mmCIF file of C-alpha atoms in Angstrom:
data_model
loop_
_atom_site.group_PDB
_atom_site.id
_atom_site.type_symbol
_atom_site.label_atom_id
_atom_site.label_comp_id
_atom_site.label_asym_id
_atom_site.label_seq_id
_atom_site.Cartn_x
_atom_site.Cartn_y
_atom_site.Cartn_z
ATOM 1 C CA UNK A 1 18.230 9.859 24.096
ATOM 2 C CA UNK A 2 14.213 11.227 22.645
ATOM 3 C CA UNK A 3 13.680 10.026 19.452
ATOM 4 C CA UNK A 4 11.964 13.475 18.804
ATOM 5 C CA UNK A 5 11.972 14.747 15.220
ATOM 6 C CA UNK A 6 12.199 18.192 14.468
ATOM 7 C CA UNK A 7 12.191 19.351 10.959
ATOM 8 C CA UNK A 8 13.399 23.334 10.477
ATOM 9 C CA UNK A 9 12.165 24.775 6.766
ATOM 10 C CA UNK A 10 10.547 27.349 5.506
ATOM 11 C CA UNK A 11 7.161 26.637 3.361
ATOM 12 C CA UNK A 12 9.197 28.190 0.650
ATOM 13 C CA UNK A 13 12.450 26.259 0.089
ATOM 14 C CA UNK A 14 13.603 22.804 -0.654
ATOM 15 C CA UNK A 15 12.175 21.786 2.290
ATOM 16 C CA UNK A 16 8.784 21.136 0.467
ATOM 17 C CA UNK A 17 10.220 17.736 -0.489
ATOM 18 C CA UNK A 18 11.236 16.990 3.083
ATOM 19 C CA UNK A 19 7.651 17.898 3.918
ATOM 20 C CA UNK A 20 6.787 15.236 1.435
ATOM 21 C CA UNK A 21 9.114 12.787 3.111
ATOM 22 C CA UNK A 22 8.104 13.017 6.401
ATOM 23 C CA UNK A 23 4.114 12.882 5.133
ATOM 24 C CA UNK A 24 5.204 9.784 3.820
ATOM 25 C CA UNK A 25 7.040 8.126 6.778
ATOM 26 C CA UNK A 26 4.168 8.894 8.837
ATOM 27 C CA UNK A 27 5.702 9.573 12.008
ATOM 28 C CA UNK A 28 5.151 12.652 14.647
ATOM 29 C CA UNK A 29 7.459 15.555 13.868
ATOM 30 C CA UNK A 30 7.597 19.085 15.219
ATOM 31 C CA UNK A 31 7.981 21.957 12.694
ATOM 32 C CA UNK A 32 10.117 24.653 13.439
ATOM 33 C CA UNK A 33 10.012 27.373 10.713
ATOM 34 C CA UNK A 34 12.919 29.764 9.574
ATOM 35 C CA UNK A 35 11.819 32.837 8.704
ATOM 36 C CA UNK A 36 14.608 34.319 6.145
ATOM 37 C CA UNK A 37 17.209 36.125 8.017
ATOM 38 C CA UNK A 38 16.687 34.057 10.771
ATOM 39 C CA UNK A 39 18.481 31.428 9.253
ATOM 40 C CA UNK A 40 21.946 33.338 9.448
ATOM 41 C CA UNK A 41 21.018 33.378 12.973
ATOM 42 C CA UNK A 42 23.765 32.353 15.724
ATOM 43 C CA UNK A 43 20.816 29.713 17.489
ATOM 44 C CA UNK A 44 19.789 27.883 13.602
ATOM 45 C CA UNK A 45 23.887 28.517 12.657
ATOM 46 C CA UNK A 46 24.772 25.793 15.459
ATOM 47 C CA UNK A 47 22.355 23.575 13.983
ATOM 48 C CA UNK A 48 23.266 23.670 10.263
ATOM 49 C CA UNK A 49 26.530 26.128 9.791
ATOM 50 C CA UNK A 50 25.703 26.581 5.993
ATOM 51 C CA UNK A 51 22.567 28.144 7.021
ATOM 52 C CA UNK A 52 20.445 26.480 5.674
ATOM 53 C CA UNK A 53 16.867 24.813 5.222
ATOM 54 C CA UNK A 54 15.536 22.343 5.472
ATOM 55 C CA UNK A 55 17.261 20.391 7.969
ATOM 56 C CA UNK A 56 16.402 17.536 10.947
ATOM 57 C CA UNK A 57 17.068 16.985 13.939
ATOM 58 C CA UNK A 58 16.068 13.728 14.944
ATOM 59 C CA UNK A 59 17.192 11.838 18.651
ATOM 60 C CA UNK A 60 19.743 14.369 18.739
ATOM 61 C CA UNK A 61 21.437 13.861 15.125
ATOM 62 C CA UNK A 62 21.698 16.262 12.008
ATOM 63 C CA UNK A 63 20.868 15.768 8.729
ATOM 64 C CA UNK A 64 21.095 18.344 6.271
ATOM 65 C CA UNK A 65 20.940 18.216 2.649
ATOM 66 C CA UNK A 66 17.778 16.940 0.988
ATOM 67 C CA UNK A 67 18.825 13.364 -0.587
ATOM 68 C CA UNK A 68 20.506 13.075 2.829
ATOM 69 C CA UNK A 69 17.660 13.728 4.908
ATOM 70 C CA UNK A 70 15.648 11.551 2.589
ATOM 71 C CA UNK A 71 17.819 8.406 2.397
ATOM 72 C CA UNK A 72 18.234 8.983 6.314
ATOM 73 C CA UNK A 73 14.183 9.106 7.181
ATOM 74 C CA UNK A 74 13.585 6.168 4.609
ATOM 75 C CA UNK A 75 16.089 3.655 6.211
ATOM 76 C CA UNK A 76 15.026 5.287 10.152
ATOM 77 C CA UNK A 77 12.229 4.330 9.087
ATOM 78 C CA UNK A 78 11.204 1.240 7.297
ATOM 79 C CA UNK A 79 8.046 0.130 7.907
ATOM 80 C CA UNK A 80 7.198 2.683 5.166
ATOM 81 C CA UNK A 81 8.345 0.932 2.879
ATOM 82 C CA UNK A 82 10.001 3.784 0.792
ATOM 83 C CA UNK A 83 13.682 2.183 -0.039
ATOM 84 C CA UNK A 84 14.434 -1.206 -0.991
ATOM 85 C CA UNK A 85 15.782 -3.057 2.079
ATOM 86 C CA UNK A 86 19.936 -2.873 2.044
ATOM 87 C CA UNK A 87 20.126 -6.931 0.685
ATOM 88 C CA UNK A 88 17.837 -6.435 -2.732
ATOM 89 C CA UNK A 89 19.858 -6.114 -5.747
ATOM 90 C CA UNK A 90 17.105 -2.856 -6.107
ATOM 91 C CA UNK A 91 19.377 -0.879 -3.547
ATOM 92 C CA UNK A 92 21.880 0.049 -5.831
ATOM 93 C CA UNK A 93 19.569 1.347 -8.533
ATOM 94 C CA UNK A 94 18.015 3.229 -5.519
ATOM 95 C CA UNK A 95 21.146 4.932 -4.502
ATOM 96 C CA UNK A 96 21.503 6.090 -8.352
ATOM 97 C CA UNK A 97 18.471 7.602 -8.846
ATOM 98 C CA UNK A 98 17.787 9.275 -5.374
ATOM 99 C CA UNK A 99 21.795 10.961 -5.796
ATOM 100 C CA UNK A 100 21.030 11.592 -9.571
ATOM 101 C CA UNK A 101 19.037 14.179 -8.108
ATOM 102 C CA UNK A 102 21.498 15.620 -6.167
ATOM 103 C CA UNK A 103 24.042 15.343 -8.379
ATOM 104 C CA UNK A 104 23.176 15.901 -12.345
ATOM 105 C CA UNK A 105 20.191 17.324 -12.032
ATOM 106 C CA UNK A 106 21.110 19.614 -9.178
ATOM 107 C CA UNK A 107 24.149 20.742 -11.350
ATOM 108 C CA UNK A 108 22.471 21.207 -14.744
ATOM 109 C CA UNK A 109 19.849 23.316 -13.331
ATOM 110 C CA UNK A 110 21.932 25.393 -11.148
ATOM 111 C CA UNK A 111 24.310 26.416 -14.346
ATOM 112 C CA UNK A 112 21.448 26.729 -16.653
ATOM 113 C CA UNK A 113 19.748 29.354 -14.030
ATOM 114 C CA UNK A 114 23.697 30.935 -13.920
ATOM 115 C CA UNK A 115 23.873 31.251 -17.588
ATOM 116 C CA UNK A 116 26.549 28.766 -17.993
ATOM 117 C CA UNK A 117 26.617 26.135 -21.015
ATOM 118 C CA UNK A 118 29.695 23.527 -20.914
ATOM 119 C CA UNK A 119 31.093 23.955 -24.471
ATOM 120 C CA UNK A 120 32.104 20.223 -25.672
ATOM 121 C CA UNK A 121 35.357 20.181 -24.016
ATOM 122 C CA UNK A 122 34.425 21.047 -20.639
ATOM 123 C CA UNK A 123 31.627 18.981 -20.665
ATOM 124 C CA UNK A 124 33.911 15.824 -19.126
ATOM 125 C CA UNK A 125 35.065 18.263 -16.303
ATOM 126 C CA UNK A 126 31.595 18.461 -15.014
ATOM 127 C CA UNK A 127 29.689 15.828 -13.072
ATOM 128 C CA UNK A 128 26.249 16.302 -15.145
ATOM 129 C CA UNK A 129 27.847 16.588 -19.102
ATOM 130 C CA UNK A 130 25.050 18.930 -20.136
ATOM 131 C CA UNK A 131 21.462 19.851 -19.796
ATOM 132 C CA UNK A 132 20.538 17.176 -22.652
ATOM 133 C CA UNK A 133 22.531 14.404 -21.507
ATOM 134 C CA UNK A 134 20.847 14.902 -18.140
ATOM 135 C CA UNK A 135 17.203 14.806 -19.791
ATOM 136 C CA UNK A 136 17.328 11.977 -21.791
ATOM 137 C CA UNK A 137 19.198 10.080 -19.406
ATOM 138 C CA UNK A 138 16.046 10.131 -17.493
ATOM 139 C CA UNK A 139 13.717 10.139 -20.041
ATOM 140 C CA UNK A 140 15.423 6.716 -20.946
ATOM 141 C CA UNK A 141 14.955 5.302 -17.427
ATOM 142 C CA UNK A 142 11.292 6.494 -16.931
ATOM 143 C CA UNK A 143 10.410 5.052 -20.759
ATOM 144 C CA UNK A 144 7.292 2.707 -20.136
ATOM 145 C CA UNK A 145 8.083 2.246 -16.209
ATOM 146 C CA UNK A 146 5.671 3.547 -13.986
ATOM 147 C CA UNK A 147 8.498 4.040 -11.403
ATOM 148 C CA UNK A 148 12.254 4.632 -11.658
ATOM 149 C CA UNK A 149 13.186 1.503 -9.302
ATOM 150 C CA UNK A 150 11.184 -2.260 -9.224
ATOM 151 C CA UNK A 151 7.586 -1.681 -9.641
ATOM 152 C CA UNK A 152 6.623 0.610 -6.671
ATOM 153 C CA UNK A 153 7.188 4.147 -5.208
ATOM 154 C CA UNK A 154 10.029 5.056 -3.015
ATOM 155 C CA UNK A 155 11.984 7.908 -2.055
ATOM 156 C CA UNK A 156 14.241 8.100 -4.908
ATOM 157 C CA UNK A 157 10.514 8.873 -6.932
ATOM 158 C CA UNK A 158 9.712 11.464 -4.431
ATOM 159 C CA UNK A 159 12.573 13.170 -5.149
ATOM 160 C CA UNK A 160 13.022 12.618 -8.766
ATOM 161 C CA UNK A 161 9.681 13.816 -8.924
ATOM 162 C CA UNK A 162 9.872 17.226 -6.893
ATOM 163 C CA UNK A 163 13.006 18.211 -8.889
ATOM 164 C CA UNK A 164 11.100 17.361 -12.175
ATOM 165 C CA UNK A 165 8.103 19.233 -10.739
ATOM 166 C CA UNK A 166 9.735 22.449 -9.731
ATOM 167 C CA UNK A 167 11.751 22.559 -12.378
ATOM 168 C CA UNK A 168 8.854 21.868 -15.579
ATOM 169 C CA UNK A 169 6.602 24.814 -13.170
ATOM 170 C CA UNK A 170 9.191 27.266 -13.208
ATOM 171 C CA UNK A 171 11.021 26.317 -16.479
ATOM 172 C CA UNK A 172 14.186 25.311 -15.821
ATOM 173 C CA UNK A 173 13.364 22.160 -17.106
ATOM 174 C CA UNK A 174 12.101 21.260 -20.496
ATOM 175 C CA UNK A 175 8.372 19.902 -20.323
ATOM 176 C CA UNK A 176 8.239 16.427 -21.636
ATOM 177 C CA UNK A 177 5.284 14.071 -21.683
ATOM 178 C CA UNK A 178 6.885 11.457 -19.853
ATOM 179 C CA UNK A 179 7.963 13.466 -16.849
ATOM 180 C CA UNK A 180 4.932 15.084 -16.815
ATOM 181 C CA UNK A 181 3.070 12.024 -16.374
ATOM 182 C CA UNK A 182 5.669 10.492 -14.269
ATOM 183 C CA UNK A 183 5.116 14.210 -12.079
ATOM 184 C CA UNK A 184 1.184 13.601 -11.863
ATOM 185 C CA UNK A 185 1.468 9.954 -11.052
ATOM 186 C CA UNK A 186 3.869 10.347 -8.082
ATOM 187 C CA UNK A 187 2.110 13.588 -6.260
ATOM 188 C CA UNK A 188 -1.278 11.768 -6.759
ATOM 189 C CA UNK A 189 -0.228 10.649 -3.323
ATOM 190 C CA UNK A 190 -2.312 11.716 -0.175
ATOM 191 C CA UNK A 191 1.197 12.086 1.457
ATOM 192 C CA UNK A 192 1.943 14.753 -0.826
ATOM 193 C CA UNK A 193 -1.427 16.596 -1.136
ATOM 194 C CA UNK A 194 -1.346 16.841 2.788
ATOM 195 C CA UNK A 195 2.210 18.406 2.461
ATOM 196 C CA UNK A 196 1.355 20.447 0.314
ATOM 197 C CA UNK A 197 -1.878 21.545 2.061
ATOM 198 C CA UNK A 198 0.083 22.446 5.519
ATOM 199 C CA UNK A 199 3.221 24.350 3.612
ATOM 200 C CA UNK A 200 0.661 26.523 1.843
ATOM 201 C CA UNK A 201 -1.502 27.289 5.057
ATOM 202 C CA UNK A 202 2.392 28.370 6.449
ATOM 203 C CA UNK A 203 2.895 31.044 3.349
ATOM 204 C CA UNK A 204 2.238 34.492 4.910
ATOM 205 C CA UNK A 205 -0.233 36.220 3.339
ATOM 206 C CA UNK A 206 0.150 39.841 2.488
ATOM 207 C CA UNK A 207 -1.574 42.688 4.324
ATOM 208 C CA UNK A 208 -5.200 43.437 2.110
ATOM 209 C CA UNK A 209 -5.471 46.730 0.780
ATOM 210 C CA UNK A 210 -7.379 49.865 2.924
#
């Protein structure tokens, strides 16, 4: 079977952070965008059904879903050094913080951007409590830490660090001075300025002006 990796986005979706990720594992992938529309396409609908981006293909396996396709790249590939190896008592912090993205943070944001505030009661029927529980959850765990696990990066950061990003820029997350440091420190990497370098050469530009 190849080991060929193809990654499907579009330079203006969620698959920014998998852009990240794969800058950061440092191994040859092919890029196949999805223009919107095309993504509800029969051909990308029999590689992710939810249609979707991003996604991977890699030696003939999907992965879909962002902290999937993240966890998946960083233990695919090790020798980047971007999870804790499965023995360290680190994995398990590792797990929490890479699926507090997808989980809490994910949640709170989505219901905030809906309009939707969990009065008291409901707040134990949903995964995330509330928008400030969220916060200062993670505020408490980036308190005088460089990093959110041990005393390097890894890909629980890089994610961590895109939602925190994306949400502070667009404001569906409250600016605080520790995330915003946390924010600058993590995409000071050259992984992430290349990223971010070949998604915005892949924007289309718009048609000057006669």
């Amino acid at each position: 079977m190849s080991d060929e990796l193809v990654f499907y986005t579009n330079p203006m979706s969620r698959g920014r952070i998998i852009r990240w990720m794969l800058e950061e594992v440092g191994q040859p992938y092919t890029t196949k965008i999805v223009n919107w529309g095309e993504n509800k396409s029969p051909e990308y609908l029999a590689v992710n059904p939810m249609g979707k981006v991003p996604t991977i293909v890699h030696g003939g396996v999907v992965v879909t879903e962002c902290a999937a396709i993240i966890a998946y790249l960083a233990d695919a590939f090790p020798q980047a050094g971007l999870a804790p190896p499965p023995s360290s008592k680190l994995r398990g912090p590792y797990y929490r913080w890479l699926f507090f993205g997808a989980g809490p943070i994910e949640q709170a944001v989505s219901t905030k951007f809906l309009g939707v505030e969990p009065n008291e009661e409901q707040k134990g029927m949903v995964g995330f409590g509330s928008m400030q529980d969220v916060l200062d959850t993670l505020e408490g765990a980036l308190k005088d830490r460089e990093y959110l696990v041990g005393d390097s990066f890894t890909a629980a950061d890089l994610y961590i660090a895109s939602h925190l990003g994306w949400g502070m820029q667009f404001g569906t997350l409250e600016k605080r001075p520790v995330f915003e440091a946390y924010v600058a420190r993590c995409t000071a990497r050259p992984a992430d300025k290349r990223a971010v370098e070949i998604d915005d050469a892949l924007i289309p530009q718009p048609e000057p002006a006669e």
